[in-house]
Coordinates of C-alpha atoms and ligand atoms in Angstrom, one line a residue:
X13 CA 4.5 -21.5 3.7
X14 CA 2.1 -22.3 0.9
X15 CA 1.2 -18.8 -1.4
X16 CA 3.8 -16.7 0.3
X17 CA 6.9 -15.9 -1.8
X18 CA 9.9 -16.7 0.4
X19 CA 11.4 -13.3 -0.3
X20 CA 13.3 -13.3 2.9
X21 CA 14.6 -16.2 3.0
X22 CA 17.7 -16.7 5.1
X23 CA 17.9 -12.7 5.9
X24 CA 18.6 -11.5 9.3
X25 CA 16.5 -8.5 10.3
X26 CA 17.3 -6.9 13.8
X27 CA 14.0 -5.1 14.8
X28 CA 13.8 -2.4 17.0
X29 CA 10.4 -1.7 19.0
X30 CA 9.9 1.4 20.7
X31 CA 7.4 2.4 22.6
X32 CA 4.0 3.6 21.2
X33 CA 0.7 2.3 20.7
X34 CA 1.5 1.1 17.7
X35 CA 4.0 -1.1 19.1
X36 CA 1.4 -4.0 19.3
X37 CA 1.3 -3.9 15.4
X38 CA 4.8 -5.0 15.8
X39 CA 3.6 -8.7 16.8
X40 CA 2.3 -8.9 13.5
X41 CA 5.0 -7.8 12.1
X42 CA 7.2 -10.4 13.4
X43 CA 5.0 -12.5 11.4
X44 CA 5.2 -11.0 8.7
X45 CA 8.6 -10.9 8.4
X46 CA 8.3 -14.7 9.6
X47 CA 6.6 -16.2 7.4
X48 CA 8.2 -14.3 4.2
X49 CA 11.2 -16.6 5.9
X50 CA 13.3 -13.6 7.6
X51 CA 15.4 -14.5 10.9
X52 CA 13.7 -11.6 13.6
X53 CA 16.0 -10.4 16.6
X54 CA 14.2 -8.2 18.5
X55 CA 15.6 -5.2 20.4
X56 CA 12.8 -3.5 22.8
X57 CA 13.3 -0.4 24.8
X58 CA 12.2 0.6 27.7
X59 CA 8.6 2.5 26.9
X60 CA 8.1 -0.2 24.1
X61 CA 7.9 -2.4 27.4
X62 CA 5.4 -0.5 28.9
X63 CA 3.2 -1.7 25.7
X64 CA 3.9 -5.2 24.7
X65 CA 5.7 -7.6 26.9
X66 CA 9.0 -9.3 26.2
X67 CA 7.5 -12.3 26.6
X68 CA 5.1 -12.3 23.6
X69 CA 7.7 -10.8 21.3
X70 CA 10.1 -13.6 22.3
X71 CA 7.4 -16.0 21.5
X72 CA 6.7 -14.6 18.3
X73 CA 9.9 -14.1 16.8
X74 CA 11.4 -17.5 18.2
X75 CA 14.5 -15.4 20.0
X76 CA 15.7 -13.8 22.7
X77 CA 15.0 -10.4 23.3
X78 CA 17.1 -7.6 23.8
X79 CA 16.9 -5.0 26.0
X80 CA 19.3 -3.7 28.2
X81 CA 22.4 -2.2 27.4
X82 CA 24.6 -3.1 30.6
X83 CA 22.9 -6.8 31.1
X84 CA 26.3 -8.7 31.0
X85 CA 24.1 -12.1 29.8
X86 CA 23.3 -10.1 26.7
X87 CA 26.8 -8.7 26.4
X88 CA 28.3 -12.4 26.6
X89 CA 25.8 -13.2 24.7
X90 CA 26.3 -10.9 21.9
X91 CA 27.5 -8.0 22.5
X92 CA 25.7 -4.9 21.4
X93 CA 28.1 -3.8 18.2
X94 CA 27.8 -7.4 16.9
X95 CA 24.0 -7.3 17.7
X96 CA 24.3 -4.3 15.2
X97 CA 26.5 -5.4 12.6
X98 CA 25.2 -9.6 12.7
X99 CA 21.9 -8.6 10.4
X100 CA 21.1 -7.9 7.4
X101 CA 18.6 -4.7 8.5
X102 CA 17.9 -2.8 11.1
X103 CA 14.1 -2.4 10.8
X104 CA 12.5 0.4 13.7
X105 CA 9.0 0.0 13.8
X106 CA 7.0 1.9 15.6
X107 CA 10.0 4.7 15.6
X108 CA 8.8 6.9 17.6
X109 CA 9.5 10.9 17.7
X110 CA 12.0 10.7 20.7
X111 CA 14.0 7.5 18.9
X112 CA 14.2 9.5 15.9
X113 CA 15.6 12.7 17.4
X114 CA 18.1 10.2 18.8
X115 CA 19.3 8.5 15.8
X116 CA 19.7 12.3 14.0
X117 CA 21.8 13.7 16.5
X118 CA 23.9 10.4 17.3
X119 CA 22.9 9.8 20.7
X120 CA 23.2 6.8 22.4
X121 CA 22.1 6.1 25.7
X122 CA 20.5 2.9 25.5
X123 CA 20.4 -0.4 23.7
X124 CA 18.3 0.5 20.8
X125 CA 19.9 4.3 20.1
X126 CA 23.2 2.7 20.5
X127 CA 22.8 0.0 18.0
X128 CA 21.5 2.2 15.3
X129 CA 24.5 4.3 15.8
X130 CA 27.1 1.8 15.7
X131 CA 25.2 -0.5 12.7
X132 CA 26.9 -0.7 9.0
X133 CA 23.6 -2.2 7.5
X134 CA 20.5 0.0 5.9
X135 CA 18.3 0.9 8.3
X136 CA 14.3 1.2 7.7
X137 CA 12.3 3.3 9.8
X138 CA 8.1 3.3 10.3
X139 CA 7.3 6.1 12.1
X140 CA 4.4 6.0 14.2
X141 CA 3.0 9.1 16.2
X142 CA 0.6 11.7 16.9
X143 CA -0.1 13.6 13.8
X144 CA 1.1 17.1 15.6
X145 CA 4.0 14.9 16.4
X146 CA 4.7 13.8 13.1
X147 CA 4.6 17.4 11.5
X148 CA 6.2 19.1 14.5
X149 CA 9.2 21.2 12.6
X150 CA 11.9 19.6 15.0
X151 CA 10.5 16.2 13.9
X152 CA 10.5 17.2 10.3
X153 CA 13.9 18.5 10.8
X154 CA 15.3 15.4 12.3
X155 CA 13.4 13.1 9.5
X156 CA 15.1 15.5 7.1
X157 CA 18.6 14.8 8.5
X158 CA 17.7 10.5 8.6
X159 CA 17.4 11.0 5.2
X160 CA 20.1 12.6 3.8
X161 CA 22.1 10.3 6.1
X162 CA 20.5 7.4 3.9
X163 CA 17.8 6.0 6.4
X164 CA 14.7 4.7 4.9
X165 CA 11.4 5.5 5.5
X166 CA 8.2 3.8 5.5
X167 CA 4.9 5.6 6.0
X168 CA 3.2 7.1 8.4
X169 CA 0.0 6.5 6.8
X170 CA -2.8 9.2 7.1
X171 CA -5.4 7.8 9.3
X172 CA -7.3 7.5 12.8
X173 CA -4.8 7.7 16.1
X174 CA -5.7 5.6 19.5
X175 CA -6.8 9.0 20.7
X176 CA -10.1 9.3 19.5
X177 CA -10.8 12.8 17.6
X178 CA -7.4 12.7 16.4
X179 CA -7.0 12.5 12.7
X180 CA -3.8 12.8 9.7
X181 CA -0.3 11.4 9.4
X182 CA 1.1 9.6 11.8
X183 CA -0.2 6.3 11.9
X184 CA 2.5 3.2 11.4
X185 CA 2.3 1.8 7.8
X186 CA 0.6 -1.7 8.0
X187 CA 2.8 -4.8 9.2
X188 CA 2.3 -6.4 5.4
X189 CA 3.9 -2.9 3.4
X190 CA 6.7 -2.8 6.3
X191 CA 7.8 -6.2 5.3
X192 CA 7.4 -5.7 1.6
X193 CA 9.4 -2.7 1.6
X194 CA 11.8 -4.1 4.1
X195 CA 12.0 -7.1 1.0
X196 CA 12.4 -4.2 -1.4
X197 CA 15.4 -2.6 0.7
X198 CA 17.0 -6.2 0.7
X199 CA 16.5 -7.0 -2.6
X200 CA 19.4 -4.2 -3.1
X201 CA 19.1 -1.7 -5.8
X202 CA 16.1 -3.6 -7.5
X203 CA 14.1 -0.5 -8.3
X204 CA 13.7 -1.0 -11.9
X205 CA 10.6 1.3 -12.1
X206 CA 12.8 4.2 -11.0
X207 CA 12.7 7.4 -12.7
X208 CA 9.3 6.1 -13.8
X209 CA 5.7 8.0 -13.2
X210 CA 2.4 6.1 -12.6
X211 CA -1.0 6.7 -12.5
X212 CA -3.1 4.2 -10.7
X213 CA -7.4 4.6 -10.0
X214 CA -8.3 2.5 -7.3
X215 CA -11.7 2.0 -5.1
X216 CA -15.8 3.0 -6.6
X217 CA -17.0 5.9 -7.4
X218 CA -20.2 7.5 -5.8
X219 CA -22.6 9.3 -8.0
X220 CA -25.6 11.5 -6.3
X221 CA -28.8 11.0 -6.8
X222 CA -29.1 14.1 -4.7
X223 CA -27.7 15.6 -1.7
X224 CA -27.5 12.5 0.6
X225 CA -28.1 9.7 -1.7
X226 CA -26.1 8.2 -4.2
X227 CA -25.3 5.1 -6.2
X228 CA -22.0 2.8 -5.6
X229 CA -20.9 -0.5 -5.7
X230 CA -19.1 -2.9 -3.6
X231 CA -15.2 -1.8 -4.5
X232 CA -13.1 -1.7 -1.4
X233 CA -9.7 -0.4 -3.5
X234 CA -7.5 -3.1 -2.0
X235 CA -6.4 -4.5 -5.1
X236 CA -5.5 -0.7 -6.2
X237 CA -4.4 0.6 -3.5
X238 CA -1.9 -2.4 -3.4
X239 CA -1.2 -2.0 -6.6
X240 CA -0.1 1.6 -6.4
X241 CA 2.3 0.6 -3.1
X242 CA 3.5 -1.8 -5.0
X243 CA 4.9 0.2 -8.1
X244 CA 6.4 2.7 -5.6
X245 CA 8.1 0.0 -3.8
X246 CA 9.8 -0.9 -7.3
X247 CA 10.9 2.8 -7.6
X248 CA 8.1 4.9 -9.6
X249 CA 6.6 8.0 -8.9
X250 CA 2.7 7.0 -8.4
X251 CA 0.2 9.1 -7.9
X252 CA -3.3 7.2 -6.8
X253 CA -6.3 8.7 -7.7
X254 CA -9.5 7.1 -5.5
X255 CA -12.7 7.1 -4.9
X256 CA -14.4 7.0 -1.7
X257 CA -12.7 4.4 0.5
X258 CA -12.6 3.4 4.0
X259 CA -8.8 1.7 3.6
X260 CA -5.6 4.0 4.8
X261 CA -3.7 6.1 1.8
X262 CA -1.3 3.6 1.0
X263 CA 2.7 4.4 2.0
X264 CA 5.1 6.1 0.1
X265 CA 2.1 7.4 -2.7
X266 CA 0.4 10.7 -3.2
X267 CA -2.9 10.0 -3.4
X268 CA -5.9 12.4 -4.7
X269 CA -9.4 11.9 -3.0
X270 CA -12.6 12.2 -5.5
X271 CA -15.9 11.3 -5.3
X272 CA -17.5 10.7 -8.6
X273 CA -16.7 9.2 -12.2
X274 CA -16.0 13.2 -13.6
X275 CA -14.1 14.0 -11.1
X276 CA -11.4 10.6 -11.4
X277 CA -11.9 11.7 -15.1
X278 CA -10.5 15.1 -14.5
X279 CA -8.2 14.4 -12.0
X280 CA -6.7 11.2 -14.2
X281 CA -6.4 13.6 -17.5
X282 CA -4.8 16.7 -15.4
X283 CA -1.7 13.8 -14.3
X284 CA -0.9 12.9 -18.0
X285 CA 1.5 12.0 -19.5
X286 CA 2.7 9.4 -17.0
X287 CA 4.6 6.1 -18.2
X288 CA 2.1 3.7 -16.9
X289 CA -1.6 3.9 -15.8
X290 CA -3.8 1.0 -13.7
X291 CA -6.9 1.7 -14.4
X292 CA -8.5 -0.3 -11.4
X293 CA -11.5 1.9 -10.1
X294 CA -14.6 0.5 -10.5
X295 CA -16.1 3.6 -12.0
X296 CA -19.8 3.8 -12.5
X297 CA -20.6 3.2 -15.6
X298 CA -23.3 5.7 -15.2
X299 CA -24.8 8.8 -13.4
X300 CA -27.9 10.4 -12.6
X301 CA -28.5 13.0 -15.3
X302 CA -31.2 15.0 -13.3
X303 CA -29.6 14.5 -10.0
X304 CA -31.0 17.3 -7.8
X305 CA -29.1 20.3 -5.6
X306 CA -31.9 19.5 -3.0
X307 CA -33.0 15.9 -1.0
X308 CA -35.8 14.3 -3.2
X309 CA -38.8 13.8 -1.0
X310 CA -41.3 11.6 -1.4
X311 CA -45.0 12.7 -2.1
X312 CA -48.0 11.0 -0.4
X313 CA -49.8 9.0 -3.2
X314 CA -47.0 9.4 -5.9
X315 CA -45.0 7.2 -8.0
X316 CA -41.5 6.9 -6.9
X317 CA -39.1 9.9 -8.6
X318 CA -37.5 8.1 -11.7
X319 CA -34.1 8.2 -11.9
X320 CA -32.3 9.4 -15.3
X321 CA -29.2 7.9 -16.2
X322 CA -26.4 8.9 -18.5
X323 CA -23.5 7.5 -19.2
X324 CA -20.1 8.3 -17.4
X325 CA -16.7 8.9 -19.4
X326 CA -14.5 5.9 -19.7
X327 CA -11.0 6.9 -18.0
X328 CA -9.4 3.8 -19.4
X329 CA -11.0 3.8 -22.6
X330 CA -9.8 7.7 -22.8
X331 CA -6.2 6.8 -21.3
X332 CA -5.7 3.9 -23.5
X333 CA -6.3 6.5 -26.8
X334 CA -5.2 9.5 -25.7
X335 CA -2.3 11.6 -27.6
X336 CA -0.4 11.4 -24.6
X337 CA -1.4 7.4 -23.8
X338 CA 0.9 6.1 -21.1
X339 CA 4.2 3.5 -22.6
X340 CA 1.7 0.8 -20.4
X341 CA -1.8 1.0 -20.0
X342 CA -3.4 -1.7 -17.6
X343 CA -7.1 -2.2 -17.2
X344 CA -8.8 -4.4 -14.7
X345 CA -12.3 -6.7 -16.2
X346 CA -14.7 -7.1 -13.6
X347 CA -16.8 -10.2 -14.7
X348 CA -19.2 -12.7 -13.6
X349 CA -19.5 -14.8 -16.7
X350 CA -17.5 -15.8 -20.1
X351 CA -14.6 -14.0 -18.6
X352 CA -11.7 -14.5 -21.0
X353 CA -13.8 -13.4 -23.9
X354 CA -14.8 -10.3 -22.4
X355 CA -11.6 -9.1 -20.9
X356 CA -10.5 -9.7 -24.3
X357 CA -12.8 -7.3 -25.9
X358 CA -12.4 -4.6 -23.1
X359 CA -8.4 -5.1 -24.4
X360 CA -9.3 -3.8 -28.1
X361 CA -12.1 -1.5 -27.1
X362 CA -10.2 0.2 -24.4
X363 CA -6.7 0.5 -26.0
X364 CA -5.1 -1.0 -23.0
X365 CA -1.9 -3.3 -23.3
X366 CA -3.0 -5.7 -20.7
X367 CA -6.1 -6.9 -18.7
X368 CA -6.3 -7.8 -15.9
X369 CA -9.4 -10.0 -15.2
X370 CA -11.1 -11.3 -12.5
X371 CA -14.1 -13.1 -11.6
X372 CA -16.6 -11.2 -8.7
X373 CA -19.6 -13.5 -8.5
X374 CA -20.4 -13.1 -5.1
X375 CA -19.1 -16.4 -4.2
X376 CA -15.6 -15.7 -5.1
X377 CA -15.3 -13.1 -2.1
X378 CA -12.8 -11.3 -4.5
X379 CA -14.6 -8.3 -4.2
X380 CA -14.0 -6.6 -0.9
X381 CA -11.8 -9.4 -0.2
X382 CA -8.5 -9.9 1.0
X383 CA -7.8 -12.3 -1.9
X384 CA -7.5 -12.8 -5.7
X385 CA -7.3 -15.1 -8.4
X386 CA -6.9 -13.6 -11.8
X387 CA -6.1 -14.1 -15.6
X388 CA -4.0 -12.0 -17.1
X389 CA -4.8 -11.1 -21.2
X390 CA -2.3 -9.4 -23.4
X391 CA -2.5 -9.2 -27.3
X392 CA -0.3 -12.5 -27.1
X393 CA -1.9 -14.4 -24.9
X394 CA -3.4 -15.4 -21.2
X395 CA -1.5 -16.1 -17.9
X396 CA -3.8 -17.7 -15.3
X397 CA -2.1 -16.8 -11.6
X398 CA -3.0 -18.7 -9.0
X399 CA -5.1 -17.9 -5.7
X400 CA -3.2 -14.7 -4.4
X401 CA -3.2 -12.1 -1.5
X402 CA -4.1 -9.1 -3.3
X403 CA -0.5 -7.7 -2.5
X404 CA 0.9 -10.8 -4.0
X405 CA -1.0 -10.1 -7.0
X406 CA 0.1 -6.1 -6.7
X407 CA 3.9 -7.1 -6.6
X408 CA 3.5 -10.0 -9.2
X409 CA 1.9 -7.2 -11.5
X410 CA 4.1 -4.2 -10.7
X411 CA 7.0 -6.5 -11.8
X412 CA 5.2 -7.7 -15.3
X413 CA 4.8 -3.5 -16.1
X414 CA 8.4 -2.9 -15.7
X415 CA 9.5 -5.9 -17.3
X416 CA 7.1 -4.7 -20.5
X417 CA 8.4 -1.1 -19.9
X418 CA 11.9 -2.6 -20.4
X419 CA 11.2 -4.2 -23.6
X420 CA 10.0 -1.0 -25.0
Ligands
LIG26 N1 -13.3 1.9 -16.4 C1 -13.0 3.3 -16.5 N2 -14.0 4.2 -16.7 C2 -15.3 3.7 -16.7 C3 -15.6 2.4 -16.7 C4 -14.5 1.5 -16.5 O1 -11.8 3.6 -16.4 N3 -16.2 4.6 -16.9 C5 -12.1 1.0 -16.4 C6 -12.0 0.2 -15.0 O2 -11.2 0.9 -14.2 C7 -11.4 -1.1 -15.5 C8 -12.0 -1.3 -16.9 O3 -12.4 0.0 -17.3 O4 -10.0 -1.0 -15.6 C9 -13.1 -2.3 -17.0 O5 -14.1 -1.9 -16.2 P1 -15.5 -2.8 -16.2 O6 -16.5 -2.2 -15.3 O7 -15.2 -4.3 -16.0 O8 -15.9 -2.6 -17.7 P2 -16.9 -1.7 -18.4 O9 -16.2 -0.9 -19.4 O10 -17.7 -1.0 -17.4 O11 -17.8 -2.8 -19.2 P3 -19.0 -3.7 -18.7 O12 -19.6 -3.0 -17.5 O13 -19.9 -3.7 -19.8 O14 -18.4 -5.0 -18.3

């Protein structure tokens, strides 16, 4: 499939649904996994039933699916130890709190539990569940256990439940990060950024003007937020510092909320040293300097309040010549015109080792966008990549830092 790597190519991945909300995320899962070439043999149970139909998951993943543990068509079929061992992965997703109690005290009472218990293949989990759920200490306990028995995990994500009013962890990771990190857990032992710590600043900054008014700009933090995922996925430590964004916290990251340019500043400088820092946020390049502690009104018959700007710090510019600079330091050039030559004086003036540059005239859609098409500047030379998803770009970029972290 044209601009998707086929990283899954010819792997078997047996995928267990249970039931949950998030169970209809699974669907595009099975596309996911799909169209990165995997084989899907889906294994419902019962309650996952009771949310998506066997039919549409049959549909989707091109197979039969498999439910019931004493079905002696499924049995001739397969058999449910071979339906365990023929894979390459057993991927559970949404794994819900009663499935994961199961799998850490061995029980097996029905097609699903009883696979997991009698596979020989890693096993990836994305939890999906109410956030009191999620931190419940018998959950924690069992999740605990999963671990130390070697199963993987994948999210949950902080973020809105179904149930409206409910807010934190416990929503499934997004069908694209389960599949990446499923490709990850496949690629076996590739985790050359292990043992490594990252810094990544992703999303806009807000600066007020007073109480309820600010400036921004039109950063989503997709591109950084990937970005960050995508390290971890290779093995590094990452830490993700953003600004206001209405995207999830991205799996398997700790991420640090701020609001304006000084604060990213502080919070960036209080991580060092790190080995590498992507510098992605579009920060404001300035702030109000007489921003007020009460809401500016307006008087009848005067001009409008003039607003004082001063410049903000420059994170990268700091990062990139800082005692304790970071082995890699990558910047991102945001430009509308002559792009090469600028990103290639942001490289000397910011003291970064690459840039990464793209172009955000409006009718690029890059910005806010799912997609991206970049030029990558080092003091050697410029890579053009081609039209990307911003997580292909993320995992295409995450590789070129550890390959350069390597050579050091
Ligand atoms: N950047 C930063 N701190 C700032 C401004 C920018 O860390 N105060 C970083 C961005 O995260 C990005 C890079 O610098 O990695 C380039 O940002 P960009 O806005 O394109 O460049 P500017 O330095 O602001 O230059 P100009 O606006 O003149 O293009």
């Amino acid at each position: 499939m044209a601009g998707l790597f086929m990283e899954l190519g010819g792997k078997r991945i047996l995928l267990i649904i249970t039931g949950g909300i998030a169970a209809y995320k699974s669907l595009d899962l099975i596309r996911r996994l799909r169209e990165r070439g995997a084989d899907v043999r889906p294994v419902m149970t019962a309650a996952a039933q009771e949310f998506v139909t066997p039919l549409a998951v049959g549909a989707l993943s091109a197979s039969h699916v498999y439910s019931d543990l004493f079905s002696r068509e499924d049995e001739q079929d397969v058999g449910h130890i071979r339906l365990a061992r023929d894979c390459d992965l057993v991927l559970v997703a949404p794994a819900s709190a009663d499935l994961l109690a199961k799998m850490a005290h061995g029980l097996a009472n029905d097609l699903a539990s009883t696979v997991l218990l009698a596979t020989d293949k890693p096993v990836l989990a994305a939890p999906a569940m109410n956030p009191k759920m999620w931190s419940a200490p018998a959950t924690q306990r069992n999740v605990d256990m999963l671990r130390a028995d070697g199963i993987c995990f994948v999210g949950p994500m902080r973020g809105e439940m179904a149930e409206s009013g409910e807010a934190g962890l416990g929503r499934m990771a997004e069908p694209v990060e389960i599949a990446e990190t499923a490709a990850a857990l496949l690629r076996g032992g590739d985790r050359p950024l292990e043992g490594r710590t990252a810094l990544v600043t992703s999303g806009p900054t807000h600066e007020p003007i007073d109480p309820v008014r600010y400036i921004a700009n039109r950063s989503s933090g997709r591109q950084g937020h990937a970005i960050a995922a995508a390290l971890a996925r290779l093995g590094a430590d990452v830490t993700l510092v953003s600004g206001p964004v209405t995207i999830p916290d991205p799996a398997g990251v700790k991420t640090i909320h701020v609001e304006r340019a000084e604060e990213m500043h502080s919070a960036v400088l209080s991580r060092l040293p790190v080995d590498i820092a992507v510098m992605v946020a579009a920060v404001a390049d300035w702030r109000v300097a007489t921003s007020s502690d009460q809401k500016i009104k307006k008087q009848a018959g005067d001009a409008p309040a003039p607003l004082i700007l001063t410049e903000n710090p420059d994170i990268l510019k700091t990062v990139g010549h800082h005692v304790k600079r970071p082995r890699v330091v990558v910047g991102f050039a945001a430009e509308t015109q002559d792009i090469e030559e600028n990103a290639l004086r942001k490289l000397e003036r910011k003291g970064a080792d690459l840039i990464v540059a793209n172009d955000v005239s409006p009718e690029t859609g890059i910005m806010g966008g799912s997609r991206n098409r970049v030029k990558v500047l080092s003091p050697t030379g410029v890579e053009a990549w081609p039209d990307l998803t911003k997580d292909e770009v993320a995992d295409r970029l995450a590789r070129l830092i550890a390959e350069r972290l390597a050579e050091r």
